[in-house]
XYZ file of N, CA, C and O in Angstrom:
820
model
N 4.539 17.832 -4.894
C 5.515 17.475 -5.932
C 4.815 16.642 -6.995
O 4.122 15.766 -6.479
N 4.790 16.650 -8.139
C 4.083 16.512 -9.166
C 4.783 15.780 -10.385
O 4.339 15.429 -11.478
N 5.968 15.681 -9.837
C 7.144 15.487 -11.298
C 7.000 13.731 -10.627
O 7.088 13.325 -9.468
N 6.730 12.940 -12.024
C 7.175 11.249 -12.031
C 7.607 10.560 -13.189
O 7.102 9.857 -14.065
N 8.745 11.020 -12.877
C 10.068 10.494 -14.052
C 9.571 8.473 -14.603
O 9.865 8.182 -15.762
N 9.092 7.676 -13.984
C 9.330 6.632 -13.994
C 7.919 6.053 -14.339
O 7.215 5.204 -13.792
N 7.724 7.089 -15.819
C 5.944 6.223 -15.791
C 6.277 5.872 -17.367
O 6.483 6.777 -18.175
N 6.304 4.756 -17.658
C 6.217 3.821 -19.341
C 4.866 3.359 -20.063
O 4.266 2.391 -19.595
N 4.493 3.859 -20.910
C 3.863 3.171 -21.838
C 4.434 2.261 -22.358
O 5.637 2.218 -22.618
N 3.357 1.166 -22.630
C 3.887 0.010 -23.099
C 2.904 -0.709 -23.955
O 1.925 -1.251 -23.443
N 3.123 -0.739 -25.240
C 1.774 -0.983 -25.906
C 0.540 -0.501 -26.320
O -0.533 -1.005 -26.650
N 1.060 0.773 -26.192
C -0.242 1.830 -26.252
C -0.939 1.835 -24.931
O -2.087 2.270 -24.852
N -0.277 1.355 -23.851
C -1.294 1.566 -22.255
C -0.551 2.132 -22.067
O 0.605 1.860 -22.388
N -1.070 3.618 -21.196
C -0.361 4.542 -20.714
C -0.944 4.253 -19.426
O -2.165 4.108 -19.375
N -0.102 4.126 -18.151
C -0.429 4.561 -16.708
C -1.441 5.601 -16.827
O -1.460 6.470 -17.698
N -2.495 5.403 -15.640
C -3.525 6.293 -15.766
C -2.912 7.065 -14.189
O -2.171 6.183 -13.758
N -2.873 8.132 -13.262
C -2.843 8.500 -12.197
C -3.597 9.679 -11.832
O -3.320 10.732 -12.407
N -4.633 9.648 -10.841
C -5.269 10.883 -10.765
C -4.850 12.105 -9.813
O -4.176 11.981 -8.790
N -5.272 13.092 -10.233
C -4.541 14.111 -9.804
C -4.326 14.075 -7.949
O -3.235 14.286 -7.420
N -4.900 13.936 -7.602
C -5.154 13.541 -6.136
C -3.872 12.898 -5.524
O -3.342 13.234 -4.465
N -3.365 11.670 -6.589
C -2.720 10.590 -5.830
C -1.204 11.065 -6.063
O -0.773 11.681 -7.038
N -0.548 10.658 -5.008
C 1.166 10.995 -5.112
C 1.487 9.649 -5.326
O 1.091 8.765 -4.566
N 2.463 9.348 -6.715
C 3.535 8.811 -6.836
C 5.003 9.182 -6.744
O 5.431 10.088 -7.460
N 5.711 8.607 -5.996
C 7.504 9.165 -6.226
C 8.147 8.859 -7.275
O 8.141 7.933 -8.086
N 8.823 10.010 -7.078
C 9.194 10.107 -8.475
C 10.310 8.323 -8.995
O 10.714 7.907 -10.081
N 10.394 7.889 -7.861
C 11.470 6.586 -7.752
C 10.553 5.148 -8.350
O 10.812 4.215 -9.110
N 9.392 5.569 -7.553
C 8.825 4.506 -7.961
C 8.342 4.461 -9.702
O 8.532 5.366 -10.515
N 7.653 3.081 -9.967
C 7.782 2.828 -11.530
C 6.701 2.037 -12.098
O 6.592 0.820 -11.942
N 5.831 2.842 -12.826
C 4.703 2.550 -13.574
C 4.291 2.154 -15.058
O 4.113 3.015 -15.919
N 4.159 0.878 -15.282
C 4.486 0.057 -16.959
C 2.957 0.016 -17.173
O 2.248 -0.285 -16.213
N 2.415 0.293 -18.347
C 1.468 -0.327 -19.461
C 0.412 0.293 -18.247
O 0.388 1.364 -17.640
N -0.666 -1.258 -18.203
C -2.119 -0.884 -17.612
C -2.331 -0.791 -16.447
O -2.833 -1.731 -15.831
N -1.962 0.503 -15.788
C -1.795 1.003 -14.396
C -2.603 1.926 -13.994
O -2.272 3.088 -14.227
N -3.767 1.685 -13.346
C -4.432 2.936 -12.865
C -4.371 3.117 -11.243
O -4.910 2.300 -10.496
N -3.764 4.103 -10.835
C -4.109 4.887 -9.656
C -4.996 5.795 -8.972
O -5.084 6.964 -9.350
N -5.490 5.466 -8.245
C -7.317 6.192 -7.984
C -6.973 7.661 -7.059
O -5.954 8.286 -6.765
N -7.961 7.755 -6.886
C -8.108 9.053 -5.951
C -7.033 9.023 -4.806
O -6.564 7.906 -4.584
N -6.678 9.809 -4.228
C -5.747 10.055 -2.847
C -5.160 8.847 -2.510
O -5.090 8.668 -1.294
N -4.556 7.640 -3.460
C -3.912 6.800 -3.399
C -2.253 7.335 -2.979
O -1.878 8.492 -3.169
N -1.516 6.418 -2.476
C -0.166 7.010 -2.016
C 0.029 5.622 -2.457
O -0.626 4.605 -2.229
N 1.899 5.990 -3.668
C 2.752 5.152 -3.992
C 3.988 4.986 -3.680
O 4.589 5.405 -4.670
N 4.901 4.568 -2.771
C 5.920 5.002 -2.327
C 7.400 4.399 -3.155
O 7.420 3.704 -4.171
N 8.407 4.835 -2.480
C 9.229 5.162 -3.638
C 9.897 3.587 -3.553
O 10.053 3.003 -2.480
N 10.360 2.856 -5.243
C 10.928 1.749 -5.388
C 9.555 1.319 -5.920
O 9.433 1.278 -7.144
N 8.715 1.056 -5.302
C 7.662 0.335 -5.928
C 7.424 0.100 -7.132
O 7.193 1.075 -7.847
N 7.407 -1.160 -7.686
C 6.982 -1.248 -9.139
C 5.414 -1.851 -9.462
O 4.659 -2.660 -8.923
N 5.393 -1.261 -10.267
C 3.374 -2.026 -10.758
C 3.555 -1.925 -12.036
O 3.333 -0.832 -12.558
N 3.871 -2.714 -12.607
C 4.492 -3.585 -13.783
C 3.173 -4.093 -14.442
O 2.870 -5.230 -14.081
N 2.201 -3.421 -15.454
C 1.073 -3.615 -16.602
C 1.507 -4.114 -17.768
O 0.895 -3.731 -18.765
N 2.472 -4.929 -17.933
C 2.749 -5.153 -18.918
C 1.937 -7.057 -19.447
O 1.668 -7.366 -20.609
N 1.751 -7.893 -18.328
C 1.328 -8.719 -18.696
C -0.602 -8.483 -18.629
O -1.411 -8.549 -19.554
N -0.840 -8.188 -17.072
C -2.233 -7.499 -16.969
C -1.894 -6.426 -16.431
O -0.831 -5.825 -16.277
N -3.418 -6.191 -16.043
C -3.938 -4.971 -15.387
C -3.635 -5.193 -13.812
O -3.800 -6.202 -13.126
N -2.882 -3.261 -13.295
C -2.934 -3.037 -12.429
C -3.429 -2.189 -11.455
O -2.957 -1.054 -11.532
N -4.283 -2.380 -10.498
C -5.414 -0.865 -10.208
C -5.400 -0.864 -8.519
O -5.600 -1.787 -7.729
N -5.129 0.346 -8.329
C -5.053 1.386 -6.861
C -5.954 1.602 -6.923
O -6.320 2.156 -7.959
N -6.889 1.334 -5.923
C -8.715 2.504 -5.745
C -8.806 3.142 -5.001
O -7.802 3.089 -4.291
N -9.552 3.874 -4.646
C -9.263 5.247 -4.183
C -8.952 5.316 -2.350
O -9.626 4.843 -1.436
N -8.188 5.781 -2.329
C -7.778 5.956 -0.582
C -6.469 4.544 -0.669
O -5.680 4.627 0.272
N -6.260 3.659 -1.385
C -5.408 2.948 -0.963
C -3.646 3.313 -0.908
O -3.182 4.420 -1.181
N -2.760 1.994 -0.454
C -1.501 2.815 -0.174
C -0.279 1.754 -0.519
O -0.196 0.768 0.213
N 0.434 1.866 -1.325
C 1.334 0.999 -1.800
C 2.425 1.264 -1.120
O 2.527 2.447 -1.447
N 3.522 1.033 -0.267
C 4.851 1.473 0.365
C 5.715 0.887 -0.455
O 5.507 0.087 -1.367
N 6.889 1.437 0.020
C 8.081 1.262 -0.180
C 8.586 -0.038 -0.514
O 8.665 -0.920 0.340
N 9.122 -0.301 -2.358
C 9.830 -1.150 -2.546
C 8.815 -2.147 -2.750
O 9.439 -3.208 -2.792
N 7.201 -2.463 -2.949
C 6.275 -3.205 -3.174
C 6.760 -3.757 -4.992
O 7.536 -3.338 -5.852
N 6.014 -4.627 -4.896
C 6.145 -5.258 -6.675
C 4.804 -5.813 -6.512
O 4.307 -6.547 -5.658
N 4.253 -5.127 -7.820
C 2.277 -5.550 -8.295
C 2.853 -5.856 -9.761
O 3.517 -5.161 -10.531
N 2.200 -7.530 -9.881
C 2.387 -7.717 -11.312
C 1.516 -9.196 -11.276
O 1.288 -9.832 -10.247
N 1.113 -9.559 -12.582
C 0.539 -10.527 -12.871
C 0.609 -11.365 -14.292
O 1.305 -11.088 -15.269
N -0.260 -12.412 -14.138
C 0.015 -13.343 -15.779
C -0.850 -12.756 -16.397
O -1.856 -12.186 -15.976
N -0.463 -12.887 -17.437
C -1.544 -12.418 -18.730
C -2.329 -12.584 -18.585
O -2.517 -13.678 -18.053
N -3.305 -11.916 -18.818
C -5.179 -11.515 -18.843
C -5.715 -11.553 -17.054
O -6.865 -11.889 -16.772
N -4.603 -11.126 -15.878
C -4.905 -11.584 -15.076
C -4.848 -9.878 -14.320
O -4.270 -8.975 -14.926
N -5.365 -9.688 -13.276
C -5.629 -8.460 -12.769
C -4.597 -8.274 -11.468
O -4.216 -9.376 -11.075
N -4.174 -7.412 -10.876
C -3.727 -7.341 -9.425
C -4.469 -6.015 -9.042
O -4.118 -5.023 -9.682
N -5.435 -5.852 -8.101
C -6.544 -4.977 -7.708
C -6.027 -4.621 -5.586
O -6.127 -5.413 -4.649
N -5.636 -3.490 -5.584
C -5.954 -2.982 -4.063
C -6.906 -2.566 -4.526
O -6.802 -2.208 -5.699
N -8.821 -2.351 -3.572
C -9.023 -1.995 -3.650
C -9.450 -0.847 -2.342
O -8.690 -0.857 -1.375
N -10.268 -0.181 -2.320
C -10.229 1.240 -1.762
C -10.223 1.086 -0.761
O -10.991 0.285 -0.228
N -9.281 1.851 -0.056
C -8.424 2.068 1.104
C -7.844 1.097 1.346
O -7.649 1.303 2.543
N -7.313 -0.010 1.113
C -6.320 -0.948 1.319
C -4.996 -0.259 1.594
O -4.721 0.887 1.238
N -4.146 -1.151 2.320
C -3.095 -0.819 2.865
C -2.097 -2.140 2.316
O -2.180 -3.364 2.409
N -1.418 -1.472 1.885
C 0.216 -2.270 1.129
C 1.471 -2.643 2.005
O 2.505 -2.307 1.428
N 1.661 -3.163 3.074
C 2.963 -2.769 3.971
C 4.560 -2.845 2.920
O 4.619 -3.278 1.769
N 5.498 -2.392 3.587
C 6.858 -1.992 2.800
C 7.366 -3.703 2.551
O 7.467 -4.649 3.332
N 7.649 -3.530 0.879
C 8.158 -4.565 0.584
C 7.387 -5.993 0.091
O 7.979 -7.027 -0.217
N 5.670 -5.759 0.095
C 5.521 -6.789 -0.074
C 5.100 -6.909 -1.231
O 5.031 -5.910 -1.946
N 4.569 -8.646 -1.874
C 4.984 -8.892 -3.582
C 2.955 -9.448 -3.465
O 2.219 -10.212 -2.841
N 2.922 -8.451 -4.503
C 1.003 -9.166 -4.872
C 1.538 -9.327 -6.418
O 2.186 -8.667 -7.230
N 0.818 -10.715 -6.331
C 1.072 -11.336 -8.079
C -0.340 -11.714 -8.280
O -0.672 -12.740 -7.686
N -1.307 -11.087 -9.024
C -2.532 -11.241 -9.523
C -3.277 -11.587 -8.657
O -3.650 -12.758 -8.712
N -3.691 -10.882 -7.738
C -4.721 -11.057 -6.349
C -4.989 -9.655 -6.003
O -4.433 -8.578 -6.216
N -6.154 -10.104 -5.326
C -7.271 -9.250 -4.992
C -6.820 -8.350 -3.510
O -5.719 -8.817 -3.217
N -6.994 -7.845 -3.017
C -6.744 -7.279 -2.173
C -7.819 -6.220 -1.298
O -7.781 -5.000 -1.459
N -8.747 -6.882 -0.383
C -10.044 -6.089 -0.358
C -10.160 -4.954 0.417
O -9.175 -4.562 1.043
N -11.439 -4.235 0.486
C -11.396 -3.364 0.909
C -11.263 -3.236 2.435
O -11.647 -3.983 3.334
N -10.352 -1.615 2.466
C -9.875 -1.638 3.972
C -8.923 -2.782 4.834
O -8.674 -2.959 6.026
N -8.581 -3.375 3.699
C -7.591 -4.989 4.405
C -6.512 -4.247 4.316
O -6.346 -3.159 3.764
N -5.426 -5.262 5.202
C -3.990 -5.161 5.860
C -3.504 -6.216 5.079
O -3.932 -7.355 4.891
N -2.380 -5.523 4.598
C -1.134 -6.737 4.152
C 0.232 -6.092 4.479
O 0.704 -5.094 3.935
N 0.807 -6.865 5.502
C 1.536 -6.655 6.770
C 3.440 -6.634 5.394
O 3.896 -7.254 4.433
N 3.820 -5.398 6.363
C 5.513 -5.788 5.497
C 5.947 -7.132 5.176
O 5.733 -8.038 5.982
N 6.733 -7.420 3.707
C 7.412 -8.543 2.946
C 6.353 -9.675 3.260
O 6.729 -10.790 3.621
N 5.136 -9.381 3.125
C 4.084 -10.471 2.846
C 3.849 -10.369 1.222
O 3.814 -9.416 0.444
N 3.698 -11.842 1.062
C 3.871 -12.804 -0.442
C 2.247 -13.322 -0.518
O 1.658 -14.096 0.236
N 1.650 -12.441 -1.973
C 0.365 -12.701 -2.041
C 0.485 -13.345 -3.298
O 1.002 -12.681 -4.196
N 0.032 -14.764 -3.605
C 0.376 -15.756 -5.051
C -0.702 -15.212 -5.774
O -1.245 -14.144 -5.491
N -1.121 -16.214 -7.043
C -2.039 -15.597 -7.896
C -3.136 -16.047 -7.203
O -3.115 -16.714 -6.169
N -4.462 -15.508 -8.041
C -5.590 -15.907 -7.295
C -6.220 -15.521 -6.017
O -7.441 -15.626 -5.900
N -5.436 -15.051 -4.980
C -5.510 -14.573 -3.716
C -6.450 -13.764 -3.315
O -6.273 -12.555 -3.461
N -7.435 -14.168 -2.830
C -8.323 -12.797 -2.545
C -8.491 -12.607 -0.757
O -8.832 -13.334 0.177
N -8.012 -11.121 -0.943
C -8.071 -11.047 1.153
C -9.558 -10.266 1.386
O -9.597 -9.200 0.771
N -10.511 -10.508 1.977
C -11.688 -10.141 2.054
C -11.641 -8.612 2.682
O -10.597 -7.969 2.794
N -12.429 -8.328 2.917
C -13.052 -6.294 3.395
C -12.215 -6.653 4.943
O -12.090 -7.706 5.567
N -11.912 -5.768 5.107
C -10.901 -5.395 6.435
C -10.391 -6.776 7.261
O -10.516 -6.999 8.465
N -9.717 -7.713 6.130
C -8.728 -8.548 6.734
C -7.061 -8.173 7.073
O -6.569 -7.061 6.879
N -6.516 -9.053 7.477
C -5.035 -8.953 8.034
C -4.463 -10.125 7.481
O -4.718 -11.321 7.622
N -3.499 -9.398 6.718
C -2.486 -10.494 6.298
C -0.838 -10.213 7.121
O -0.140 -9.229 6.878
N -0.528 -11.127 7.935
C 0.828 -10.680 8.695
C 1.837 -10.091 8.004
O 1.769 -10.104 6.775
N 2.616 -9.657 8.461
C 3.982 -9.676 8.212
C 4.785 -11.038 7.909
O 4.817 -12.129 8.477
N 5.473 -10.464 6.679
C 6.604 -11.841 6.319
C 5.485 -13.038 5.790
O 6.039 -14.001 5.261
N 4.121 -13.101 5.856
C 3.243 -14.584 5.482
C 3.668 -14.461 4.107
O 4.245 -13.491 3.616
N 3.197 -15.956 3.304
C 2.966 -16.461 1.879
C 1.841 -16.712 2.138
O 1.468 -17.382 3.101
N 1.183 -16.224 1.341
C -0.509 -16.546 0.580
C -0.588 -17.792 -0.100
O -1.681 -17.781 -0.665
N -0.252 -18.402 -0.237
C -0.339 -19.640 -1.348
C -1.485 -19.125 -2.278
O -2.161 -18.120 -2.053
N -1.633 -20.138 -3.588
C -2.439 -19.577 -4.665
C -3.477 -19.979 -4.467
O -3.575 -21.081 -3.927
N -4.924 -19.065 -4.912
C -6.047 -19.374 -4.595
C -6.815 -19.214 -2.919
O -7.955 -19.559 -2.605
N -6.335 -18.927 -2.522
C -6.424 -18.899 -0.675
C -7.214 -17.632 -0.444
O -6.726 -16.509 -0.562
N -8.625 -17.915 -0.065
C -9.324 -16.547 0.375
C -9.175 -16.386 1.366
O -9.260 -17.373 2.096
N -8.886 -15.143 1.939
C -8.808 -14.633 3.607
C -10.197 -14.337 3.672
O -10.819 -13.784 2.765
N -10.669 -14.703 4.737
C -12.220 -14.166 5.271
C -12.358 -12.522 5.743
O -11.556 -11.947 6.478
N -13.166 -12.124 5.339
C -13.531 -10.458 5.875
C -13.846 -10.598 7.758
O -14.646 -11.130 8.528
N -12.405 -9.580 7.791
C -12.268 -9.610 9.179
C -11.327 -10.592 10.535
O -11.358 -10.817 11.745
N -10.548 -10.918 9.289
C -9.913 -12.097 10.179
C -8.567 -11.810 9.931
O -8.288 -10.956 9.089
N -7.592 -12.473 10.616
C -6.306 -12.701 10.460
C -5.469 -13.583 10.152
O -5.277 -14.385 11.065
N -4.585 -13.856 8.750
C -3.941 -15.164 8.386
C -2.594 -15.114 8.593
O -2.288 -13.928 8.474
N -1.702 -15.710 8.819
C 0.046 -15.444 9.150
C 0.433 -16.559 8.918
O -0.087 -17.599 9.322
N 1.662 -16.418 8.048
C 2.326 -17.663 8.405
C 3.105 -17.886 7.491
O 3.451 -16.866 6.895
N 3.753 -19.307 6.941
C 4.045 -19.654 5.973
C 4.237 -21.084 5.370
O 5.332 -21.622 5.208
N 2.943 -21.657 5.041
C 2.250 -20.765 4.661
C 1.388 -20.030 5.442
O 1.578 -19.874 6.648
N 0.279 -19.479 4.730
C -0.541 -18.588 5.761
C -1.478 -19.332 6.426
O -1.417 -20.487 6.006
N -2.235 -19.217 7.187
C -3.240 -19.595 8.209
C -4.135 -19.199 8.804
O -3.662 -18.860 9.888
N -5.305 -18.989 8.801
C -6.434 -18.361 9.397
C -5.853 -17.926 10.908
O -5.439 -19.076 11.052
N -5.582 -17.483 11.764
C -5.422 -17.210 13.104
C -6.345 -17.139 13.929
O -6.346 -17.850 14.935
N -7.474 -16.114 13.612
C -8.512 -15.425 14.669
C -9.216 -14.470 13.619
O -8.871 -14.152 12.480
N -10.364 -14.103 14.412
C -10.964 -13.219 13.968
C -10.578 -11.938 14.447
O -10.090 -11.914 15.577
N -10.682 -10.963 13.881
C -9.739 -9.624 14.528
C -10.938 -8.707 15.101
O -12.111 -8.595 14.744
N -10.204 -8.108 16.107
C -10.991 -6.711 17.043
C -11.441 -5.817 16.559
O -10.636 -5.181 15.879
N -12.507 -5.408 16.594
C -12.797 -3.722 16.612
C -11.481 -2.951 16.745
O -11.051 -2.532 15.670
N -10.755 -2.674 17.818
C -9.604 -2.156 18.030
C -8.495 -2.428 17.075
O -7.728 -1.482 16.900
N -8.324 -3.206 16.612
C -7.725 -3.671 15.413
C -7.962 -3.118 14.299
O -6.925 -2.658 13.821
N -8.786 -2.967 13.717
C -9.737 -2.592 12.732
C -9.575 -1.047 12.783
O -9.024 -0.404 11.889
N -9.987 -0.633 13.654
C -9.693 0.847 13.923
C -8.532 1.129 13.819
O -8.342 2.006 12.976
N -7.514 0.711 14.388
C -6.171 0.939 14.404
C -5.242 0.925 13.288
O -4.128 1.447 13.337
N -5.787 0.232 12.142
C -5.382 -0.087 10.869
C -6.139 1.385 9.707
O -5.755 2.185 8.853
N -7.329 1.004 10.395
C -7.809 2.793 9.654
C -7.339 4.057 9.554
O -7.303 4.902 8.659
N -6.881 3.971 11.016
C -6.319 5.163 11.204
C -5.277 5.283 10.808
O -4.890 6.437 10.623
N -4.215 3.975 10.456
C -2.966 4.062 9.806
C -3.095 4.532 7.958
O -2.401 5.157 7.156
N -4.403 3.804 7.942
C -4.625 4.426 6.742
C -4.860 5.978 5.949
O -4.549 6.619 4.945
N -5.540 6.025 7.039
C -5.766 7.828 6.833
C -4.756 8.738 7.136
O -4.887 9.945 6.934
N -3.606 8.152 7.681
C -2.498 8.791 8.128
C -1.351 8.907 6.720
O -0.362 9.610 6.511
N -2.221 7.593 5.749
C -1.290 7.834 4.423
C -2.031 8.755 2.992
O -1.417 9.389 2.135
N -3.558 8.547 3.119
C -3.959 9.290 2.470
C -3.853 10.958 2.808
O -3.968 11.749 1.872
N -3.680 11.334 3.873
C -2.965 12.351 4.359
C -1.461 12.653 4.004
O -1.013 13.770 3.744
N -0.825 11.587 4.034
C 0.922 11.808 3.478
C 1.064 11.987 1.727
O 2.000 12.480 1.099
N 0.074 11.532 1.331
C -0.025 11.751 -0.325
C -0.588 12.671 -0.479
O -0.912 12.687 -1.667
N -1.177 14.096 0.346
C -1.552 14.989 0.051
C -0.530 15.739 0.647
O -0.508 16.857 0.131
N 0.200 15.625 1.386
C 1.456 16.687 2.068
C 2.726 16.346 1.205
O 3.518 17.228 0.874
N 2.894 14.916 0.828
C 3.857 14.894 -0.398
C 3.604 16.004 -1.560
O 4.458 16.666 -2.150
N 2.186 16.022 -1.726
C 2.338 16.268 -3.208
C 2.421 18.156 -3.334
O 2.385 18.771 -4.399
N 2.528 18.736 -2.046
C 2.791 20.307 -1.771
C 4.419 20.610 -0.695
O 5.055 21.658 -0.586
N 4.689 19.214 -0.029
C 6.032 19.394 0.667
C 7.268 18.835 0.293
O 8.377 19.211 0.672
N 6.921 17.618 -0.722
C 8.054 17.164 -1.087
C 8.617 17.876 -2.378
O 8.088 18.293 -3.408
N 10.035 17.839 -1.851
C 11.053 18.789 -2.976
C 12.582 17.754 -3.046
O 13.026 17.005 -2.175
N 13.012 17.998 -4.130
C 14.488 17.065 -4.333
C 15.068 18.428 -3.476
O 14.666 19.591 -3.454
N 16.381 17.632 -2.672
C 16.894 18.373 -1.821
C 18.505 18.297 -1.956
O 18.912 17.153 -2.158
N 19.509 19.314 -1.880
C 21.165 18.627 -1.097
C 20.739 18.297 0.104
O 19.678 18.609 0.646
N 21.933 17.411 0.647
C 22.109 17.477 2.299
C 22.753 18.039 2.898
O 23.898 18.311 2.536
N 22.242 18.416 4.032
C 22.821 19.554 4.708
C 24.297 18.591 5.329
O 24.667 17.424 5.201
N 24.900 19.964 6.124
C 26.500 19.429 6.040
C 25.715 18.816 7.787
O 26.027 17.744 8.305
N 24.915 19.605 8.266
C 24.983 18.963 9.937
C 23.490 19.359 10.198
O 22.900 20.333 9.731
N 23.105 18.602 10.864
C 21.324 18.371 11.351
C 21.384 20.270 11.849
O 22.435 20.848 12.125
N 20.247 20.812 11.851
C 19.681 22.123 11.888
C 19.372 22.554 12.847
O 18.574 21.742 13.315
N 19.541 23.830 13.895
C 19.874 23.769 15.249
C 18.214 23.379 15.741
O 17.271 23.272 14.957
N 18.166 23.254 16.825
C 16.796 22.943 17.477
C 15.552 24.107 17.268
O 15.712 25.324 17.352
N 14.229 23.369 16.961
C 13.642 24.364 16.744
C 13.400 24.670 15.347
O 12.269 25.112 15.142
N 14.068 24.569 14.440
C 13.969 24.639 13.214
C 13.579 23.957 12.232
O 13.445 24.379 11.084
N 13.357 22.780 12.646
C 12.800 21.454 11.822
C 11.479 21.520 12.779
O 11.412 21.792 13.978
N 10.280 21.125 11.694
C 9.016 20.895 12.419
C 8.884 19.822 11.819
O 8.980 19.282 10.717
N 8.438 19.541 13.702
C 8.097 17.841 13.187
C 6.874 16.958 14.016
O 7.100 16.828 15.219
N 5.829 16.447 13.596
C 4.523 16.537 13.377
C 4.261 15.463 15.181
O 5.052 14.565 15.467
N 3.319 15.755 15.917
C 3.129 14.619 16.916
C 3.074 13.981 16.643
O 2.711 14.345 15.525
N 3.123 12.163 16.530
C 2.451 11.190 15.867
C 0.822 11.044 15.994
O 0.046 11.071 16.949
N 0.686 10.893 14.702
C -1.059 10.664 14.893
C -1.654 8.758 14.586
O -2.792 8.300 14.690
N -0.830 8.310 14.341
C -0.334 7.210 14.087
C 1.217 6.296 14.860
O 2.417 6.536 14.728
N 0.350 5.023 15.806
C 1.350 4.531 16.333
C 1.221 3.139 16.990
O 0.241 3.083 17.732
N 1.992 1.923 16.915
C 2.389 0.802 17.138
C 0.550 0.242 17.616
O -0.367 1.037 17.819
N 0.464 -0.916 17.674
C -1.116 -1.694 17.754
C -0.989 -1.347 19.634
O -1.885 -0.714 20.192
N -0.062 -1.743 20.218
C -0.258 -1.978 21.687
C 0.016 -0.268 22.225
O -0.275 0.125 23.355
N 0.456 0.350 21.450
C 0.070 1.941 21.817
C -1.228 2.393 21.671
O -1.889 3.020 22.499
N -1.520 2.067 20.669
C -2.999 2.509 20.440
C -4.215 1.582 20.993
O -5.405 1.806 20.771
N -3.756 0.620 21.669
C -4.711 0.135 22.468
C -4.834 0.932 24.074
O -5.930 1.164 24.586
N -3.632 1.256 24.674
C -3.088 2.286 25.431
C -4.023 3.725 25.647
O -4.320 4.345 26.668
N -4.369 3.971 24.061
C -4.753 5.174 24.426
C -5.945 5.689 25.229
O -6.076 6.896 25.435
């Protein structure tokens, strides 16, 4: 699906998005917005270029209902393969490579999370606060925790690749639809094994 109703120029910056990457059509793209390669944007999300610059690099994944925005002359950067969880707010911070930022986590300005860190669920970043590459901060505010696992690490990858994969099946399976009057008899809906699943499952495996 290819159609994205919700992209604004603003100032002569036009959203940049490359062909690769799926945005929904719900979500909403202002002024200096670039989206990289096989990036996935999910729907609600705003990345708001109107004060600075906002940039997706390639393989990363914004979910559902996220807000990327910053102060003037100031940047908000996922960069490549980063992972966005649903709902959370980055205001001019860095976001490094292959790092976790866990659902309705609050990243202030300044923020930089190092190469395959973890930011919890629900934490505040306070401003200026570097996460170390490879570690885990939670809280609120946030807090260094531990240094994180191999297994960890892996487990977050693979969630990742499970979205750069969904932005390539969006962008050939997703279609605006009616709803049906009653779920479809058995058998008729295909629906995928999980290849992707919970941290203490996938330690399991």
């Amino acid at each position: 699906m290819r159609t994205m109703a919700r992209i604004y120029s603003f100032e002569g910056n036009v959203p940049v998005v490359h062909p690769t990457a799926f945005v929904h059509p719900d979500a909403v793209l202002i002024g200096s917005v670039v989206v990289g390669p096989g990036c996935y944007v999910g729907p609600l999300a705003s990345l708001r270029g109107d004060f600075g610059h906002i940039e997706l690099r390639a393989g990363s994944n914004v979910q559902d209902c996220c807000v990327l925005h910053c102060f003037p002359g100031a940047d908000t950067v996922v960069e490549e393969d980063g992972h966005v969880g649903h709902g959370s707010v980055l205001h001019g911070c860095r976001v490094g490579r292959d790092s976790l930022v866990g659902m309705k986590a609050v990243l202030m300005d300044g923020v930089v999370v190092g190469p395959q860190a973890f930011v919890g669920a629900g934490s505040f970043v306070k401003s200026g606060f570097h996460v170390r590459e490879r570690h885990l901060v939670a809280g609120s505010p946030a807090k260094v925790i531990r240094e994180l696992t191999a297994d960890e690490i892996a487990w977050k990858g693979n969630g990742t690749d499970q979205y750069r994969k969904l932005a390539q099946r969006c962008l050939t399976g997703l279609r605006p639809a009616e709803a049906m009057p009653e779920r479809a008899a058995a058998g008729t809906v295909s629906l995928t094994e999980p290849e992707h699943v919970t941290l203490h499952a996938f330690r399991a495996r």
